[in-house]
Tab-separated table of C-alpha atoms in Angstrom:
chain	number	residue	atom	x	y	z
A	1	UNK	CA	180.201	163.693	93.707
A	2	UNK	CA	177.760	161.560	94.549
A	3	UNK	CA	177.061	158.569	97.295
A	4	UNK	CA	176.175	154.877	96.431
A	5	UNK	CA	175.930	151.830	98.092
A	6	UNK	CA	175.743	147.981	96.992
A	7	UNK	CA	174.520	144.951	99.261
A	8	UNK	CA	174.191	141.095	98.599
A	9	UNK	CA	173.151	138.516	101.049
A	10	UNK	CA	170.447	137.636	104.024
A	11	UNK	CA	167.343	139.525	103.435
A	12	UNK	CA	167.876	143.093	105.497
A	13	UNK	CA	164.849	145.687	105.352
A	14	UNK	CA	165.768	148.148	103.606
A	15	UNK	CA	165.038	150.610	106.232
A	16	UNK	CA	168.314	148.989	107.533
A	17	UNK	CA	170.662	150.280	104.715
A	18	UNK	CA	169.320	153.394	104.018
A	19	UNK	CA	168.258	155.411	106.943
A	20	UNK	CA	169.352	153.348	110.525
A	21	UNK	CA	173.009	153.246	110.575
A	22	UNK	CA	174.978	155.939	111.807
A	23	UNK	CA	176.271	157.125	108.559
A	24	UNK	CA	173.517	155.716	106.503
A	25	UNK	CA	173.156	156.524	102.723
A	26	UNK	CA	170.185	158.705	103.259
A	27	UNK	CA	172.429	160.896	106.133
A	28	UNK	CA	174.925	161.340	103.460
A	29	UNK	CA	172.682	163.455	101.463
A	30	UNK	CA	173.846	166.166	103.806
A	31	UNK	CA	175.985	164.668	106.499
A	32	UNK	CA	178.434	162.447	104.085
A	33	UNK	CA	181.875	162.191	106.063
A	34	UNK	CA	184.132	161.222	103.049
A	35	UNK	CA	182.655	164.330	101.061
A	36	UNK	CA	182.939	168.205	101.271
A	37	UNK	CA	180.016	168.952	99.216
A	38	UNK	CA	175.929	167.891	99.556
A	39	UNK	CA	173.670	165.519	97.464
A	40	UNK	CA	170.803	167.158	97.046
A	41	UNK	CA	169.803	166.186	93.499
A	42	UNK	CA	167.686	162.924	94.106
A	43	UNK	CA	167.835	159.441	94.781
A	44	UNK	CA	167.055	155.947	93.063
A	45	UNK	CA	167.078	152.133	94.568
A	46	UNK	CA	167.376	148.969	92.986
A	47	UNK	CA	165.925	146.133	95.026
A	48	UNK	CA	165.679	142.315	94.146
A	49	UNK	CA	164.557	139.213	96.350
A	50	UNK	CA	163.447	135.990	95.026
A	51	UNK	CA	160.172	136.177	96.727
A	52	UNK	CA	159.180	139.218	94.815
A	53	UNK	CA	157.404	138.671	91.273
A	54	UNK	CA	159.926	138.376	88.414
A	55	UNK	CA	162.269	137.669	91.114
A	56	UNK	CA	165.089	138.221	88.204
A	57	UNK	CA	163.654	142.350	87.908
A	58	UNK	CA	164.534	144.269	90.587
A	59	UNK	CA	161.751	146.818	92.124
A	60	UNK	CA	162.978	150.331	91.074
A	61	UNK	CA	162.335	153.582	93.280
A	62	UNK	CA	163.139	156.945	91.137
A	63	UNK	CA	162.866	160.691	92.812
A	64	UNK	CA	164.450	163.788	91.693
A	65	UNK	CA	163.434	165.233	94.940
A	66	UNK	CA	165.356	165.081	98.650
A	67	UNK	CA	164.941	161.628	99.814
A	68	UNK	CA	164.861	163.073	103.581
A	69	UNK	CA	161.534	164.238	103.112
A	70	UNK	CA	160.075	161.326	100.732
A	71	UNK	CA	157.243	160.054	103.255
A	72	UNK	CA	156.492	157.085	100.444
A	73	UNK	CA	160.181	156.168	100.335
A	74	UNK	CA	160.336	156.300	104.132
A	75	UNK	CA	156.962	153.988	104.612
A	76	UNK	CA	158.214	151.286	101.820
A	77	UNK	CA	162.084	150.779	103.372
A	78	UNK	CA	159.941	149.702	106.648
A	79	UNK	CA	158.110	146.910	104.644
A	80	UNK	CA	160.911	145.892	102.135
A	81	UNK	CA	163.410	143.127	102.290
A	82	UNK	CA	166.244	142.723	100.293
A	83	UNK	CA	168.401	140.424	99.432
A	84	UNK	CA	170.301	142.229	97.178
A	85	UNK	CA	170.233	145.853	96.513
A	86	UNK	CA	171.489	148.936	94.525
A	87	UNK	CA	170.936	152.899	95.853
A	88	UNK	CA	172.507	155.974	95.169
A	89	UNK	CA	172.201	159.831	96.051
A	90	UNK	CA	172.980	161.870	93.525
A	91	UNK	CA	175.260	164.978	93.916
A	92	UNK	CA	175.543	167.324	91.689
A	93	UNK	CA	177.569	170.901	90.894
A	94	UNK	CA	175.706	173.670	92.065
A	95	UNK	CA	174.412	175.273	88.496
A	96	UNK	CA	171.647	175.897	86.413
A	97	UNK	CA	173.391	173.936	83.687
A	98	UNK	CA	172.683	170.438	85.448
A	99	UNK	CA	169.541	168.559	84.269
A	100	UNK	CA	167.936	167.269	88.084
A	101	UNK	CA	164.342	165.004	87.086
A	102	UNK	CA	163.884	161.637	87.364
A	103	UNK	CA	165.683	160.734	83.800
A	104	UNK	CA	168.862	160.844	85.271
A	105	UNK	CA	168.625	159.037	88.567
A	106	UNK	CA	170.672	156.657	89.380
A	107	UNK	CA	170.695	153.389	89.798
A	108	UNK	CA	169.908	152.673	85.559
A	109	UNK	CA	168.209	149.561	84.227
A	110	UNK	CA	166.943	148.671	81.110
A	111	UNK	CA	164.290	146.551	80.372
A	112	UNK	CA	165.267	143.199	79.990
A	113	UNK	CA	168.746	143.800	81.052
A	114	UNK	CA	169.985	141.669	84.252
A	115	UNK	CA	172.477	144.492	85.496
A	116	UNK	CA	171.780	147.916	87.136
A	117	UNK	CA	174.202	150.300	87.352
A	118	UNK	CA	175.182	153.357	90.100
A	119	UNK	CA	178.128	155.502	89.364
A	120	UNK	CA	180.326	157.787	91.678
A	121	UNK	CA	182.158	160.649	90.040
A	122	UNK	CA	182.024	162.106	86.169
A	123	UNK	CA	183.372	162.238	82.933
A	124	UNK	CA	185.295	165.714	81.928
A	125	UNK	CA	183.951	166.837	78.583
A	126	UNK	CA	181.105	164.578	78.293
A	127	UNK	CA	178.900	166.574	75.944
A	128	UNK	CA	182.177	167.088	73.785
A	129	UNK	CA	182.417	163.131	73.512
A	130	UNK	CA	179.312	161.203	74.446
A	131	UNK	CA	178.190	161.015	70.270
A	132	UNK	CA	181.819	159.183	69.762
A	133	UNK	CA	180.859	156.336	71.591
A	134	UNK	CA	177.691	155.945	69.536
A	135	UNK	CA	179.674	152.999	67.207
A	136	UNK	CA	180.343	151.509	70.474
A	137	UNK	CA	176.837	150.849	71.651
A	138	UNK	CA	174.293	148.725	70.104
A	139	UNK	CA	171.355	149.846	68.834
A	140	UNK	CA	168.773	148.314	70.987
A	141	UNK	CA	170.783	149.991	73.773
A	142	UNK	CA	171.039	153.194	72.878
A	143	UNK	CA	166.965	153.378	71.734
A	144	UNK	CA	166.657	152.934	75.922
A	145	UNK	CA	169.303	156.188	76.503
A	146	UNK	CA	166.883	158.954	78.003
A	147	UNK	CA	168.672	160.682	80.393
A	148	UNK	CA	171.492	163.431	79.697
A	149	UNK	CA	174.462	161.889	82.268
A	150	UNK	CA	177.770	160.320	81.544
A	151	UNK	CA	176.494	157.360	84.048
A	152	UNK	CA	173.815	156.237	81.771
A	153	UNK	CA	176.336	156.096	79.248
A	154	UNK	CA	178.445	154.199	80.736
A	155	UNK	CA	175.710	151.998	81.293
A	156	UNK	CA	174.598	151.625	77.971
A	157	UNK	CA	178.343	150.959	76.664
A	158	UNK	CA	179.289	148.518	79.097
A	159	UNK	CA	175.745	146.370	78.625
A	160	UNK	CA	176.787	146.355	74.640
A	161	UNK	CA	180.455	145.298	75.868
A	162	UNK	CA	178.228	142.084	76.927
A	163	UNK	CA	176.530	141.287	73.957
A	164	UNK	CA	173.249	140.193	74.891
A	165	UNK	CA	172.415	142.639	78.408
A	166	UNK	CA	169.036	139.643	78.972
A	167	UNK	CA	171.393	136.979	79.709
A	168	UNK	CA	172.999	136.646	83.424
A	169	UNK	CA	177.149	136.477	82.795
A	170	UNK	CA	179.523	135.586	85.196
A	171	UNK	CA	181.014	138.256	87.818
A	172	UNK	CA	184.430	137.648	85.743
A	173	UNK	CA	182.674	138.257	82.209
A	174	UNK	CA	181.260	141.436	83.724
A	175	UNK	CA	184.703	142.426	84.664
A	176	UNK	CA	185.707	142.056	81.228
A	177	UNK	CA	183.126	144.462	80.286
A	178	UNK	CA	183.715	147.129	82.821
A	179	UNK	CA	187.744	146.967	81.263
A	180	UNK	CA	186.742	147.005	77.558
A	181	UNK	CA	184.451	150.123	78.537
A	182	UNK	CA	187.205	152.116	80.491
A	183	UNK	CA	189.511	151.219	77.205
A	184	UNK	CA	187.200	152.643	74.741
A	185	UNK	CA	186.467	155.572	77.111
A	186	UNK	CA	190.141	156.230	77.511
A	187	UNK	CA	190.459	156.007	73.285
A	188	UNK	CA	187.852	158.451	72.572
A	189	UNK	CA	188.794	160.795	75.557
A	190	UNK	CA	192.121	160.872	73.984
A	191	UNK	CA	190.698	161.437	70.027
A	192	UNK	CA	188.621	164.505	71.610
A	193	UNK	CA	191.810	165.734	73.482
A	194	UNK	CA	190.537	165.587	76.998
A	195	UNK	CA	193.231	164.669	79.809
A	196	UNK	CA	191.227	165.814	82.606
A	197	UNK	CA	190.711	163.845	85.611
A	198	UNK	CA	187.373	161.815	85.499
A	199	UNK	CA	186.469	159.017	88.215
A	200	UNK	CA	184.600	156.345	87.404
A	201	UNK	CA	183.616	154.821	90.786
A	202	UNK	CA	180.632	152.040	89.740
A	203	UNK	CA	178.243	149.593	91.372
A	204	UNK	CA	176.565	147.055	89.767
A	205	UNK	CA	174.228	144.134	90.684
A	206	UNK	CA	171.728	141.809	88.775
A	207	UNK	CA	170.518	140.446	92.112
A	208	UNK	CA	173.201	137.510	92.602
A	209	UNK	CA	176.338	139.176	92.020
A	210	UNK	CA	178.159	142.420	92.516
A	211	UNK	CA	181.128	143.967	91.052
A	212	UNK	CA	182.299	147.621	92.615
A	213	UNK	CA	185.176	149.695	90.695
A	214	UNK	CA	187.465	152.168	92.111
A	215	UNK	CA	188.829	153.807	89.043
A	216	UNK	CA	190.092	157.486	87.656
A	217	UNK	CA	190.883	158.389	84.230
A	218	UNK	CA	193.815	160.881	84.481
A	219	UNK	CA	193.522	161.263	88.590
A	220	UNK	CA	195.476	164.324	88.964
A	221	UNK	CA	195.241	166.360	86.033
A	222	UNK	CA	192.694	169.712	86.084
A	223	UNK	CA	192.095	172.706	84.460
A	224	UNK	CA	194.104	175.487	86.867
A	225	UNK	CA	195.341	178.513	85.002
A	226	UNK	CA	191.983	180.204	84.814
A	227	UNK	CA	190.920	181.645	87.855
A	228	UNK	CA	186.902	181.427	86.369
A	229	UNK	CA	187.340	178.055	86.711
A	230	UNK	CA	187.122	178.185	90.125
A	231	UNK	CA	188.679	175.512	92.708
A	232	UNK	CA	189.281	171.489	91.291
A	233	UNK	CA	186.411	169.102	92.803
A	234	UNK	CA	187.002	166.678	94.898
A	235	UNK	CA	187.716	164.078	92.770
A	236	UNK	CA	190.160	165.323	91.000
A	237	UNK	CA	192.397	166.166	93.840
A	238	UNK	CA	191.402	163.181	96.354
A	239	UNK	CA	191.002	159.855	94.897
A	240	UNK	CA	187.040	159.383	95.708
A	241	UNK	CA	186.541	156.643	98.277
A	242	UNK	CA	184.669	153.101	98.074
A	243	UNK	CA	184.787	150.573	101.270
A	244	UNK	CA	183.541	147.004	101.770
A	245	UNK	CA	182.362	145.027	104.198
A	246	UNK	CA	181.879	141.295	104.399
A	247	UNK	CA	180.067	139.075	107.140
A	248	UNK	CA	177.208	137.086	108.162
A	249	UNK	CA	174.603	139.008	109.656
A	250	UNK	CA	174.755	142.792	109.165
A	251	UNK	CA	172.363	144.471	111.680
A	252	UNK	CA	172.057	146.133	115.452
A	253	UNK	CA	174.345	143.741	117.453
A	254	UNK	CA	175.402	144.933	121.061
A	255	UNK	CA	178.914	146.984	121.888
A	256	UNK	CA	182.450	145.367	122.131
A	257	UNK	CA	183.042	147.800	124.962
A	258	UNK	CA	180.407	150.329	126.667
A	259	UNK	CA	177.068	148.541	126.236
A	260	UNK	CA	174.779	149.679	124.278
A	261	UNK	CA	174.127	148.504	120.392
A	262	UNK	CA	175.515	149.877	117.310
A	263	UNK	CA	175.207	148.754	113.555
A	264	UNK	CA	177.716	146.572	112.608
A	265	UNK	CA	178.604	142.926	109.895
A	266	UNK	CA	179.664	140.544	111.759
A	267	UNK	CA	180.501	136.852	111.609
A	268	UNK	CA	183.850	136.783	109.893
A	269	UNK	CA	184.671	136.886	105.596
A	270	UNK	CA	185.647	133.033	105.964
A	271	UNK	CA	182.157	132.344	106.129
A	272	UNK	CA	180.537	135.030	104.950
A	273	UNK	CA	176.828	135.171	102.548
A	274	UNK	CA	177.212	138.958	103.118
A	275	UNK	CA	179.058	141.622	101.195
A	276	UNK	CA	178.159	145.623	102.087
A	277	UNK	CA	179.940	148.060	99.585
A	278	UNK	CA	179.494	151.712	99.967
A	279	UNK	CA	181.370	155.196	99.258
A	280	UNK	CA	182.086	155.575	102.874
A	281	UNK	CA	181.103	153.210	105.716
A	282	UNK	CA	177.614	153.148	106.736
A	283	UNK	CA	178.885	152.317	110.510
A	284	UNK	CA	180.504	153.767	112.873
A	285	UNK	CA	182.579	150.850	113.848
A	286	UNK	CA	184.822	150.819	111.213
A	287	UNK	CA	186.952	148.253	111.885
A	288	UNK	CA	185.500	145.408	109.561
A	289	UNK	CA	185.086	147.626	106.713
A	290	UNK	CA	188.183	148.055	103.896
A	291	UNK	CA	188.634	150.342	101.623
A	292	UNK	CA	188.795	149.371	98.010
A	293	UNK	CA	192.531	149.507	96.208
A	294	UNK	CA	192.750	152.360	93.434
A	295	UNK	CA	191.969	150.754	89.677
A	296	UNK	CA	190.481	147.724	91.015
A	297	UNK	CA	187.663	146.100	90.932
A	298	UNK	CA	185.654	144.234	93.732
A	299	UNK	CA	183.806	141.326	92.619
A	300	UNK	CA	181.227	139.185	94.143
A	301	UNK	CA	179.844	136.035	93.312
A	302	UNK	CA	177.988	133.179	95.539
A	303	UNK	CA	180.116	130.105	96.650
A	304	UNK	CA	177.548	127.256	97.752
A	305	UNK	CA	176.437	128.941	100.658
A	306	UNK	CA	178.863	131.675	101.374
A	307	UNK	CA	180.013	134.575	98.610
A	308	UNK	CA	183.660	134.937	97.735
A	309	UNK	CA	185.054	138.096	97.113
A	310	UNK	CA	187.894	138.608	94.836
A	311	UNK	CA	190.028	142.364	93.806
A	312	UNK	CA	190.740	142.433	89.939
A	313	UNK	CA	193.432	145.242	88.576
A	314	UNK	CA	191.449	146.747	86.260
């Protein structure tokens, strides 16, 4: 399983997100405390702000090697600020049958396309269905498919669920999407005879909005007569996690109780122009941060000033 985070709102450095906090997303590659396993197969980053050229583009960062040690990645998240952003460390099973280069790193964007997209978990039987959703996707899309993961399928299905992946759509229409993907997942997962759990955790932004799922196909159900097929992962026995956080300035603010400073949102969701989602909190305070209801969705959007955030069934 892997580890992703989401963020919308004041421009943080991106130094901030990924390696400061106290359970940061770059301290999950081998540290994660919501995950018995390490993520050790790359990283990727999606970053927008308006002040950036092609403001509606965001600035992509690809590596299939251990961020920890990626002096380049280190020196840009000092310089960087976001306003909205999209990273993800990939974990993957520990085989020679896994394909680990820069292909299939997370977060994927097309050209053109306004939404990138992170996903957290995997589909059972993927190589047994992935040329059944070929109807499904439109051709433009899948000419852009280079990678070999379910995620980037995904991807490419849900942007032809939108129709034309340039435009910007609504948070709601992007719901929509995300639904009429899971349903044709769950139609041609049931043609191929797989009933095995698959989670479907996803992130997506396009640099204004966000939308976070927390969603299983079959949660429960694994292969467990064979003994070769060793122990169930994670997510098929634990329903994998996904937490939010909503505020007005995210940063180092000084201790309730102790002195001292520790990262922490603060400022309230009434008011709030800030939304953190992540697979685990990045804090160790984690009293503002809530964890995201099974087979919903989290969606984001800007109101005036402040963002609303809304929880769809999905």
């Amino acid at each position: 399983m892997c580890r992703m985070m989401g963020y919308v709102g004041s421009p943080v450095l991106l130094e901030e997100l990924l390696y400061l906090p106290d359970s940061s997303l770059l301290r999950q590659t081998v540290g994660a405390r919501m995950l018995e396993m390490l993520n050790l197969a790359g990283m990727g980053l999606a970053a927008w702000d308006r002040g950036l050229p092609d403001p509606d583009a965001p600035l992509l960062y690809h590596t299939p090697e251990l961020p920890l040690f990626d002096r380049n990645l280190r020196s840009l998240s000092r310089k960087i600020r976001a306003s909205a952003l999209l990273a993800h460390v990939r974990g993957v099973p520990l085989t020679d049958q896994v394909r680990v280069h820069e292909a299939n790193q997370h977060p994927f964007h097309y050209p053109g396309a306004r939404l990138a997209l992170a996903h957290n978990g995997d589909l059972a039987g993927f190589r047994d269905l992935r040329f059944d959703l070929l109807p499904h996707i439109l051709p433009s899309v899948a000419r852009c498919i280079e990678g070999t993961t379910d995620s980037e399928w995904i991807y490419a299905l849900l942007l032809s669920r939108l129709g034309d992946p340039a435009a910007r759509h609504s948070p709601a229409r992007i719901v929509r999407a995300i639904s009429e993907s899971f349903d044709i997942l769950r139609r041609v997962r049931e043609q191929a005879g797989i009933r095995q759990s698959s989670s479907a955790n996803l992130v997506l932004c396009d640099g204004e909005n966000l939308i976070a799922t927390r969603f299983c196909f079959d949660f429960g159900v694994f292969p467990h007569d064979d003994p070769a097929d060793g122990p169930p992962h994670q997510g098929a026995i634990r329903y994998l996690s996904q937490w939010y956080t909503t505020g007005s300035r995210y940063g180092l603010h000084p201790c309730t109780l102790g002195g001292g400073h520790e990262w922490k949102m603060i400022g309230g969701s009434r008011r709030a122009d800030s939304v953190l989602v992540a697979s685990e909190p990045l804090t160790r305070d984690v009293s503002t941060w809530v964890e995201v209801p099974e087979y919903s969705a989290l969606s984001v959007r800007r109101d005036g000033e402040h963002r609303r955030v809304d929880l769809i069934a999905i």
